[in-house]
Tab-separated table of C-alpha atoms and ligand atoms in Angstrom:
chain	number	residue	atom	x	y	z
A	1	MET	CA	-44.230	85.268	152.508
A	2	GLN	CA	-43.492	88.585	154.550
A	3	LYS	CA	-45.921	89.451	157.414
A	4	LYS	CA	-47.695	92.769	157.144
A	5	ARG	CA	-46.774	95.168	159.262
A	6	LEU	CA	-49.418	96.053	162.255
A	7	LEU	CA	-49.389	99.186	164.496
A	8	THR	CA	-51.493	100.397	167.245
A	9	GLY	CA	-51.078	103.001	170.150
A	10	VAL	CA	-52.423	102.768	173.683
A	11	GLN	CA	-52.873	106.053	175.312
A	12	PRO	CA	-51.426	105.685	179.070
A	13	SER	CA	-54.158	107.413	180.801
A	14	GLY	CA	-55.422	105.358	183.714
A	15	THR	CA	-56.302	102.053	185.409
A	16	THR	CA	-57.445	99.402	182.915
A	17	HIS	CA	-60.965	98.023	183.087
A	18	ILE	CA	-62.679	95.154	181.979
A	19	GLY	CA	-64.222	96.982	179.216
A	20	ASN	CA	-60.437	97.829	178.032
A	21	TYR	CA	-59.818	94.253	178.393
A	22	PHE	CA	-62.598	92.799	176.219
A	23	GLY	CA	-62.776	95.623	173.715
A	24	ALA	CA	-59.139	96.480	173.155
A	25	LEU	CA	-56.552	94.294	175.210
A	26	LYS	CA	-57.944	90.852	174.308
A	27	PRO	CA	-58.714	91.498	170.663
A	28	PHE	CA	-54.937	92.814	170.021
A	29	VAL	CA	-53.383	89.470	171.842
A	30	ALA	CA	-55.485	87.434	169.643
A	31	ALA	CA	-54.434	89.253	166.168
A	32	TYR	CA	-50.612	90.691	167.201
A	33	GLY	CA	-48.818	87.303	166.207
A	34	ASP	CA	-50.161	86.995	162.593
A	35	TYR	CA	-48.331	90.449	161.859
A	36	GLU	CA	-45.154	92.113	162.381
A	37	SER	CA	-46.649	94.089	165.289
A	38	MET	CA	-45.676	97.213	166.805
A	39	LEU	CA	-47.436	98.647	170.091
A	40	MET	CA	-46.742	102.124	171.115
A	41	VAL	CA	-47.713	103.760	174.101
A	42	ALA	CA	-48.802	107.372	173.105
A	43	ASP	CA	-47.581	109.323	175.781
A	44	TYR	CA	-47.255	112.676	173.792
A	45	HIS	CA	-50.991	112.163	172.969
A	46	ALA	CA	-51.820	111.396	176.839
A	47	LEU	CA	-50.093	114.814	177.302
A	48	THR	CA	-53.309	116.614	175.733
A	49	THR	CA	-55.120	115.762	178.822
A	50	LEU	CA	-52.664	114.783	181.659
A	51	LYS	CA	-50.623	117.381	183.414
A	52	ASP	CA	-49.337	115.580	186.345
A	53	PRO	CA	-45.241	114.131	185.410
A	54	ARG	CA	-45.564	111.769	187.945
A	55	GLU	CA	-49.056	110.188	186.625
A	56	VAL	CA	-47.697	110.275	183.277
A	57	ARG	CA	-44.746	108.027	183.800
A	58	ASP	CA	-46.788	105.530	185.974
A	59	ASN	CA	-49.243	105.142	183.691
A	60	VAL	CA	-46.654	104.436	180.810
A	61	LEU	CA	-45.129	101.950	182.990
A	62	ASN	CA	-48.516	100.353	183.849
A	63	ALA	CA	-50.102	100.192	180.133
A	64	VAL	CA	-46.941	98.254	179.244
A	65	LYS	CA	-47.266	95.647	182.264
A	66	ASP	CA	-51.223	95.220	181.339
A	67	TYR	CA	-50.305	94.445	177.727
A	68	ILE	CA	-47.736	91.705	179.067
A	69	ALA	CA	-49.810	90.589	181.766
A	70	ILE	CA	-52.633	89.558	179.369
A	71	GLY	CA	-50.040	87.491	177.160
A	72	VAL	CA	-48.130	89.902	174.577
A	73	ASP	CA	-44.453	88.499	174.392
A	74	PRO	CA	-42.221	91.435	173.808
A	75	LYS	CA	-40.039	89.263	171.840
A	76	ARG	CA	-42.940	88.973	169.160
A	77	ALA	CA	-43.981	92.595	169.038
A	78	THR	CA	-41.983	95.760	169.225
A	79	ILE	CA	-43.148	97.761	172.185
A	80	PHE	CA	-42.067	101.265	172.486
A	81	GLN	CA	-42.983	104.585	174.099
A	82	GLN	CA	-43.749	107.310	171.318
A	83	SER	CA	-41.863	110.129	173.121
A	84	ALA	CA	-38.316	107.902	172.707
A	85	ILE	CA	-38.936	108.506	168.880
A	86	PRO	CA	-38.506	112.386	167.990
A	87	GLU	CA	-39.231	111.375	164.435
A	88	HIS	CA	-42.899	111.163	165.773
A	89	THR	CA	-43.391	114.751	166.791
A	90	GLU	CA	-40.802	115.847	163.744
A	91	LEU	CA	-43.205	114.281	161.019
A	92	ALA	CA	-46.260	115.656	162.625
A	93	TRP	CA	-45.215	119.107	162.087
A	94	ILE	CA	-44.614	118.198	158.447
A	95	LEU	CA	-48.285	116.780	158.069
A	96	GLU	CA	-49.697	119.498	159.747
A	97	CYS	CA	-48.319	121.670	157.043
A	98	GLN	CA	-50.207	119.578	154.465
A	99	VAL	CA	-53.677	119.857	156.012
A	100	THR	CA	-56.251	122.376	156.617
A	101	VAL	CA	-57.767	123.788	159.741
A	102	PRO	CA	-61.312	123.240	158.674
A	103	PHE	CA	-60.258	119.396	157.907
A	104	LEU	CA	-58.775	119.117	161.669
A	105	MET	CA	-61.907	120.878	163.203
A	106	GLN	CA	-63.940	117.835	161.824
A	107	ALA	CA	-61.797	115.447	164.185
A	108	HIS	CA	-63.380	113.547	166.745
A	109	ALA	CA	-61.055	114.221	169.647
A	110	TYR	CA	-61.328	117.979	168.989
A	111	LYS	CA	-64.984	118.177	168.168
A	112	ASP	CA	-66.280	115.961	171.260
A	113	LYS	CA	-64.329	118.284	173.523
A	114	VAL	CA	-65.782	121.536	171.885
A	115	ALA	CA	-69.006	119.888	171.836
A	116	LYS	CA	-68.849	119.597	175.742
A	117	GLY	CA	-68.335	123.202	175.987
A	118	LEU	CA	-64.594	122.446	177.060
A	119	GLU	CA	-61.789	124.510	175.867
A	120	ALA	CA	-59.170	122.353	173.752
A	121	ASN	CA	-55.716	122.815	173.655
A	122	ALA	CA	-53.765	123.127	170.228
A	123	GLY	CA	-52.265	119.724	171.168
A	124	LEU	CA	-55.686	118.047	171.028
A	125	PHE	CA	-56.498	120.011	167.953
A	126	CYS	CA	-53.577	118.655	166.096
A	127	TYR	CA	-53.752	115.062	167.810
A	128	PRO	CA	-54.624	113.360	164.451
A	129	MET	CA	-51.497	114.619	162.687
A	130	LEU	CA	-49.439	112.830	165.521
A	131	MET	CA	-51.219	109.813	165.207
A	132	ALA	CA	-50.726	109.937	161.372
A	133	ALA	CA	-47.100	110.156	161.957
A	134	ASP	CA	-47.111	107.301	164.259
A	135	ILE	CA	-48.541	105.114	161.552
A	136	LEU	CA	-47.017	106.585	158.502
A	137	LEU	CA	-43.368	106.288	159.833
A	138	TYR	CA	-43.451	102.697	159.959
A	139	ASP	CA	-45.268	102.023	156.541
A	140	THR	CA	-47.918	100.426	158.694
A	141	ASP	CA	-50.482	98.193	156.729
A	142	VAL	CA	-53.150	97.703	159.249
A	143	VAL	CA	-54.048	99.792	162.419
A	144	PRO	CA	-56.253	97.900	164.963
A	145	VAL	CA	-58.467	100.518	166.536
A	146	GLY	CA	-62.005	100.997	168.420
A	147	ALA	CA	-64.569	102.282	166.491
A	148	ASP	CA	-64.188	105.450	168.088
A	149	GLN	CA	-60.744	105.838	166.362
A	150	ARG	CA	-61.784	104.928	163.065
A	151	GLN	CA	-61.831	108.154	161.623
A	152	HIS	CA	-58.568	109.233	162.813
A	153	VAL	CA	-56.925	106.363	160.590
A	154	GLU	CA	-58.829	107.843	157.777
A	155	TYR	CA	-57.165	111.297	158.489
A	156	ALA	CA	-53.671	109.255	158.339
A	157	ARG	CA	-55.052	107.801	154.992
A	158	GLU	CA	-55.333	111.189	154.072
A	159	ALA	CA	-52.367	113.036	155.050
A	160	ALA	CA	-50.757	110.199	153.191
A	161	ALA	CA	-52.314	110.727	150.028
A	162	LYS	CA	-51.977	114.655	150.064
A	163	PHE	CA	-48.478	114.046	151.058
A	164	ASN	CA	-47.991	111.610	148.076
A	165	ALA	CA	-49.670	114.050	145.683
A	166	ALA	CA	-47.319	116.792	146.582
A	167	TYR	CA	-44.071	115.196	146.690
A	168	GLY	CA	-44.513	111.652	145.104
A	169	ASP	CA	-44.782	108.307	146.790
A	170	THR	CA	-43.667	108.503	150.012
A	171	PHE	CA	-46.054	106.710	152.506
A	172	LYS	CA	-48.267	103.590	152.628
A	173	GLU	CA	-51.808	104.417	152.943
A	174	PRO	CA	-53.020	102.590	155.997
A	175	GLU	CA	-55.988	100.355	156.678
A	176	GLU	CA	-58.180	100.359	160.071
A	177	LYS	CA	-58.919	97.015	161.340
A	178	ILE	CA	-61.669	97.111	163.774
A	179	LEU	CA	-60.517	94.169	166.016
A	180	ARG	CA	-63.634	94.705	168.429
A	181	SER	CA	-64.966	91.311	168.791
A	182	VAL	CA	-67.342	92.230	171.500
A	183	ALA	CA	-69.971	95.083	171.746
A	184	ILE	CA	-69.774	97.754	174.288
A	185	VAL	CA	-69.064	96.362	177.835
A	186	PRO	CA	-71.530	98.085	180.086
A	187	GLY	CA	-70.550	99.586	183.567
A	188	THR	CA	-71.849	98.899	186.915
A	189	ASP	CA	-74.597	101.581	185.945
A	190	GLY	CA	-75.505	99.992	182.810
A	191	LYS	CA	-73.892	102.925	180.773
A	192	LYS	CA	-70.585	101.977	178.637
A	193	MET	CA	-67.905	100.934	181.318
A	194	SER	CA	-65.697	104.223	181.171
A	195	LYS	CA	-62.990	105.664	183.580
A	196	SER	CA	-64.563	108.946	182.835
A	197	TYR	CA	-67.879	107.633	184.277
A	198	GLY	CA	-66.642	105.916	187.333
A	199	ASN	CA	-68.427	102.862	186.715
A	200	THR	CA	-65.744	100.191	185.795
A	201	ILE	CA	-64.527	96.810	187.111
A	202	PRO	CA	-60.774	96.981	187.491
A	203	LEU	CA	-59.121	94.362	185.382
A	204	PHE	CA	-56.425	94.110	187.909
A	205	GLY	CA	-58.113	94.922	191.035
A	206	ASN	CA	-57.561	92.540	194.017
A	207	ALA	CA	-60.329	89.780	194.691
A	208	ASP	CA	-62.345	92.342	197.283
A	209	GLU	CA	-62.257	95.058	194.503
A	210	ILE	CA	-63.578	92.960	191.886
A	211	HIS	CA	-66.378	91.613	194.494
A	212	LYS	CA	-67.300	95.010	195.540
A	213	ALA	CA	-67.815	96.315	192.117
A	214	VAL	CA	-69.635	93.294	190.947
A	215	MET	CA	-72.075	93.875	193.925
A	216	GLY	CA	-72.485	97.400	193.054
A	217	ILE	CA	-73.875	96.722	189.378
A	218	LEU	CA	-77.188	98.245	189.172
A	219	THR	CA	-80.128	95.714	188.444
A	220	ASP	CA	-83.645	96.403	187.128
A	221	SER	CA	-85.622	94.750	190.408
A	222	LYS	CA	-88.606	94.300	187.544
A	223	GLY	CA	-86.766	91.880	185.617
A	224	GLU	CA	-86.372	88.275	186.131
A	225	SER	CA	-82.553	88.369	184.817
A	226	PRO	CA	-80.384	90.957	185.608
A	227	GLU	CA	-79.397	92.520	182.338
A	228	ASN	CA	-76.313	94.103	183.151
A	229	VAL	CA	-74.759	91.250	185.545
A	230	TYR	CA	-75.572	88.744	182.499
A	231	ALA	CA	-74.096	91.080	179.586
A	232	ILE	CA	-70.790	90.970	181.618
A	233	HIS	CA	-71.045	87.453	182.497
A	234	ARG	CA	-71.523	86.465	178.640
A	235	LEU	CA	-68.375	87.886	177.902
A	236	ILE	CA	-66.676	85.380	180.404
A	237	LYS	CA	-68.589	82.318	180.052
A	238	ASP	CA	-70.485	80.426	177.201
A	239	GLU	CA	-74.186	81.193	176.972
A	240	THR	CA	-75.108	77.754	177.567
A	241	GLU	CA	-72.838	77.406	180.551
A	242	ILE	CA	-74.559	80.198	182.362
A	243	ALA	CA	-78.281	79.757	181.024
A	244	SER	CA	-79.046	77.201	183.775
A	245	LEU	CA	-77.384	79.373	186.443
A	246	TYR	CA	-79.510	82.499	185.454
A	247	LYS	CA	-82.672	79.998	185.074
A	248	ALA	CA	-82.205	78.349	188.283
A	249	ASN	CA	-81.875	81.477	190.175
A	250	LYS	CA	-84.563	84.210	188.737
A	251	GLY	CA	-84.615	87.097	190.745
A	252	LYS	CA	-81.901	85.848	193.034
A	253	TYR	CA	-79.561	88.789	192.010
A	254	LYS	CA	-76.743	87.956	194.818
A	255	VAL	CA	-76.544	84.460	193.989
A	256	VAL	CA	-75.622	85.378	190.037
A	257	LYS	CA	-73.509	88.161	191.195
A	258	GLU	CA	-71.607	86.240	193.502
A	259	ALA	CA	-71.195	83.595	190.685
A	260	LEU	CA	-70.083	86.756	188.298
A	261	ALA	CA	-67.321	88.167	190.799
A	262	ALA	CA	-66.111	84.395	191.442
A	263	ASP	CA	-65.575	83.911	187.367
A	264	ILE	CA	-64.060	87.190	187.099
A	265	GLU	CA	-61.508	86.524	189.649
A	266	ALA	CA	-60.918	83.038	187.855
A	267	LEU	CA	-60.039	84.831	184.927
A	268	VAL	CA	-58.163	87.796	186.168
A	269	ALA	CA	-56.263	85.990	189.032
A	270	PRO	CA	-53.511	84.416	186.798
A	271	MET	CA	-53.013	87.770	184.645
A	272	ARG	CA	-52.793	89.491	188.181
A	273	GLU	CA	-50.059	87.191	189.218
A	274	ARG	CA	-48.288	87.437	186.025
A	275	ARG	CA	-48.511	91.365	186.353
A	276	GLU	CA	-47.152	91.589	189.933
A	277	SER	CA	-43.854	89.540	188.676
A	278	ILE	CA	-43.050	92.365	186.052
A	279	SER	CA	-40.924	95.075	187.616
A	280	ASP	CA	-40.428	98.540	186.611
A	281	ALA	CA	-36.707	97.565	185.362
A	282	ASP	CA	-38.047	95.009	183.154
A	283	VAL	CA	-40.513	97.722	181.737
A	284	ILE	CA	-37.671	100.151	181.166
A	285	ARG	CA	-35.593	97.478	179.517
A	286	ILE	CA	-38.565	96.501	177.151
A	287	LEU	CA	-39.356	99.930	176.161
A	288	LYS	CA	-35.429	100.632	175.444
A	289	ASP	CA	-35.340	97.340	173.626
A	290	GLY	CA	-38.274	98.391	171.588
A	291	ALA	CA	-37.391	101.882	170.793
A	292	GLN	CA	-33.938	100.682	169.638
A	293	LYS	CA	-35.768	98.387	166.864
A	294	ALA	CA	-38.339	101.157	165.824
A	295	ARG	CA	-35.534	103.888	165.849
A	296	GLY	CA	-33.860	102.831	162.685
A	297	GLN	CA	-36.893	102.626	160.497
A	298	ALA	CA	-38.213	106.197	161.869
A	299	GLU	CA	-34.698	107.564	161.052
A	300	ALA	CA	-34.594	106.176	157.627
A	301	LYS	CA	-37.925	107.352	156.739
A	302	MET	CA	-37.747	110.922	158.045
A	303	LYS	CA	-34.422	111.171	156.023
A	304	ILE	CA	-36.613	110.602	152.866
A	305	VAL	CA	-39.145	112.930	153.872
A	306	ARG	CA	-36.808	115.847	154.690
A	307	GLU	CA	-34.875	115.348	151.433
A	308	LYS	CA	-38.720	115.546	149.844
A	309	VAL	CA	-39.797	118.703	151.436
A	310	GLY	CA	-36.433	120.209	151.081
A	311	VAL	CA	-35.161	120.913	154.539
A	312	THR	CA	-31.862	119.396	153.792
A	313	ILE	CA	-28.845	121.198	152.163
B	401	LIG	P1	-62.163	104.922	178.690
B	401	LIG	O1	-63.534	105.081	177.924
B	401	LIG	O2	-62.218	104.040	180.181
B	401	LIG	O3	-61.410	106.351	178.805
B	401	LIG	P2	-60.146	104.342	176.410
B	401	LIG	O4	-61.151	105.557	175.754
B	401	LIG	O5	-59.144	104.782	177.224
B	401	LIG	O6	-61.362	104.223	177.798
B	401	LIG	O7	-60.090	103.168	175.795
B	401	LIG	C1	-59.398	102.412	175.689
B	401	LIG	C2	-59.803	101.220	174.816
B	401	LIG	O8	-60.452	100.170	175.505
B	401	LIG	C3	-60.202	101.781	173.513
B	401	LIG	O9	-59.795	100.955	172.369
B	401	LIG	C4	-61.867	101.601	173.596
B	401	LIG	O10	-62.276	101.362	172.410
B	401	LIG	C5	-61.814	100.271	174.610
B	401	LIG	N1	-62.818	100.494	175.403
B	401	LIG	C6	-63.099	101.386	176.367
B	401	LIG	N2	-64.178	101.080	177.077
B	401	LIG	C7	-64.865	100.210	176.525
B	401	LIG	C8	-66.108	99.536	176.818
B	401	LIG	N3	-66.901	99.756	177.880
B	401	LIG	N4	-66.409	98.343	176.086
B	401	LIG	C9	-65.624	97.955	174.975
B	401	LIG	N5	-64.234	98.573	174.890
B	401	LIG	C10	-64.076	99.596	175.424
B	402	LIG	N1	-55.347	108.041	169.660
B	402	LIG	C1	-55.540	106.558	170.042
B	402	LIG	C2	-56.402	106.319	171.143
B	402	LIG	O1	-56.589	106.984	171.988
B	402	LIG	C3	-54.143	106.311	170.411
B	402	LIG	C4	-52.924	106.132	169.303
B	402	LIG	C5	-52.030	106.931	169.179
B	402	LIG	C6	-53.171	105.171	168.445
B	402	LIG	N2	-51.239	106.736	167.992
B	402	LIG	C7	-51.875	105.753	167.488
B	402	LIG	C8	-53.971	104.215	167.930
B	402	LIG	C9	-51.632	105.219	166.401
B	402	LIG	C10	-53.579	103.599	166.724
B	402	LIG	C11	-52.237	104.016	165.886
B	402	LIG	O2	-56.774	105.344	171.647
């Protein structure tokens, strides 16, 4: 039986932390082998926020290294860069012509920015149609995303339905797949771990950086068991394994933090080592191969789409 197509996108937007690992990277590694998988680095999406070209370039290379280091085999997944396939932006334009301004105004990425009193660029406004193009070009069946991206997958479905209704059956309507097996990982201050809050524990930091971040976890001095430390520890170790540690060390925050830092280090060390063995040249080769594989399908689909909308003569 033919495997279903899975496609996900990762925005190359900064240093990966253990919240990203447990919330996005680890669930992807667990699932991708069951599908015909595509992992796309969404560098055009990142341009809605990143302005430094060097940062964009470095982040693309780093995002690919992260996924390979945690166990994604480039032979078993097509790993490619969004900007390498111009059909993505081309289809995005055509989809933008199918949907209305009030529809796009309800999309989270845009709405959240405006709610914060910030000015959104037009790219951010149109972002869901670029994401829809990413998904629809490849007849994607399932799209693993975090809960925050669920609505954007619904937008892709809606765009496909609108196009199909206007021009006849062309696109497969995708399903979102929430792969999250963990709750939100708390940061060192107890709020959601996020690079925008500066409360992260870096996934590929060295032992000292991990130790420093763990020692900085805020603890409530009234409680017996430091909640934030425990919540992170539970992601790494079985409840039964750590129950006795926390019981034997009630109130001794330093001891449990030292244990957590050591456990994170044990988890991360082999991945960090693998990551260090991947060169920029390796990544560039992987992205070229991936683009080559993706391109054929994107071109074939766009040929059909161009004919349907009437821009061929
Ligand atoms: P950040 O909040 O640091 O900017 P992103 O929004 O770039 O992170 O998230 C990338 C992926 O990691 C998303 O799929 C998101 O759901 C997941 N993720 C980010 N932070 C967490 C967290 N604290 N707990 C669980 N998953 C997270
Ligand atoms: N917008 C997604 C995010 O910020 C990234 C993304 C771009 C994506 N294109 C995609 C995710 C296609 C899934 C499918 O996380």
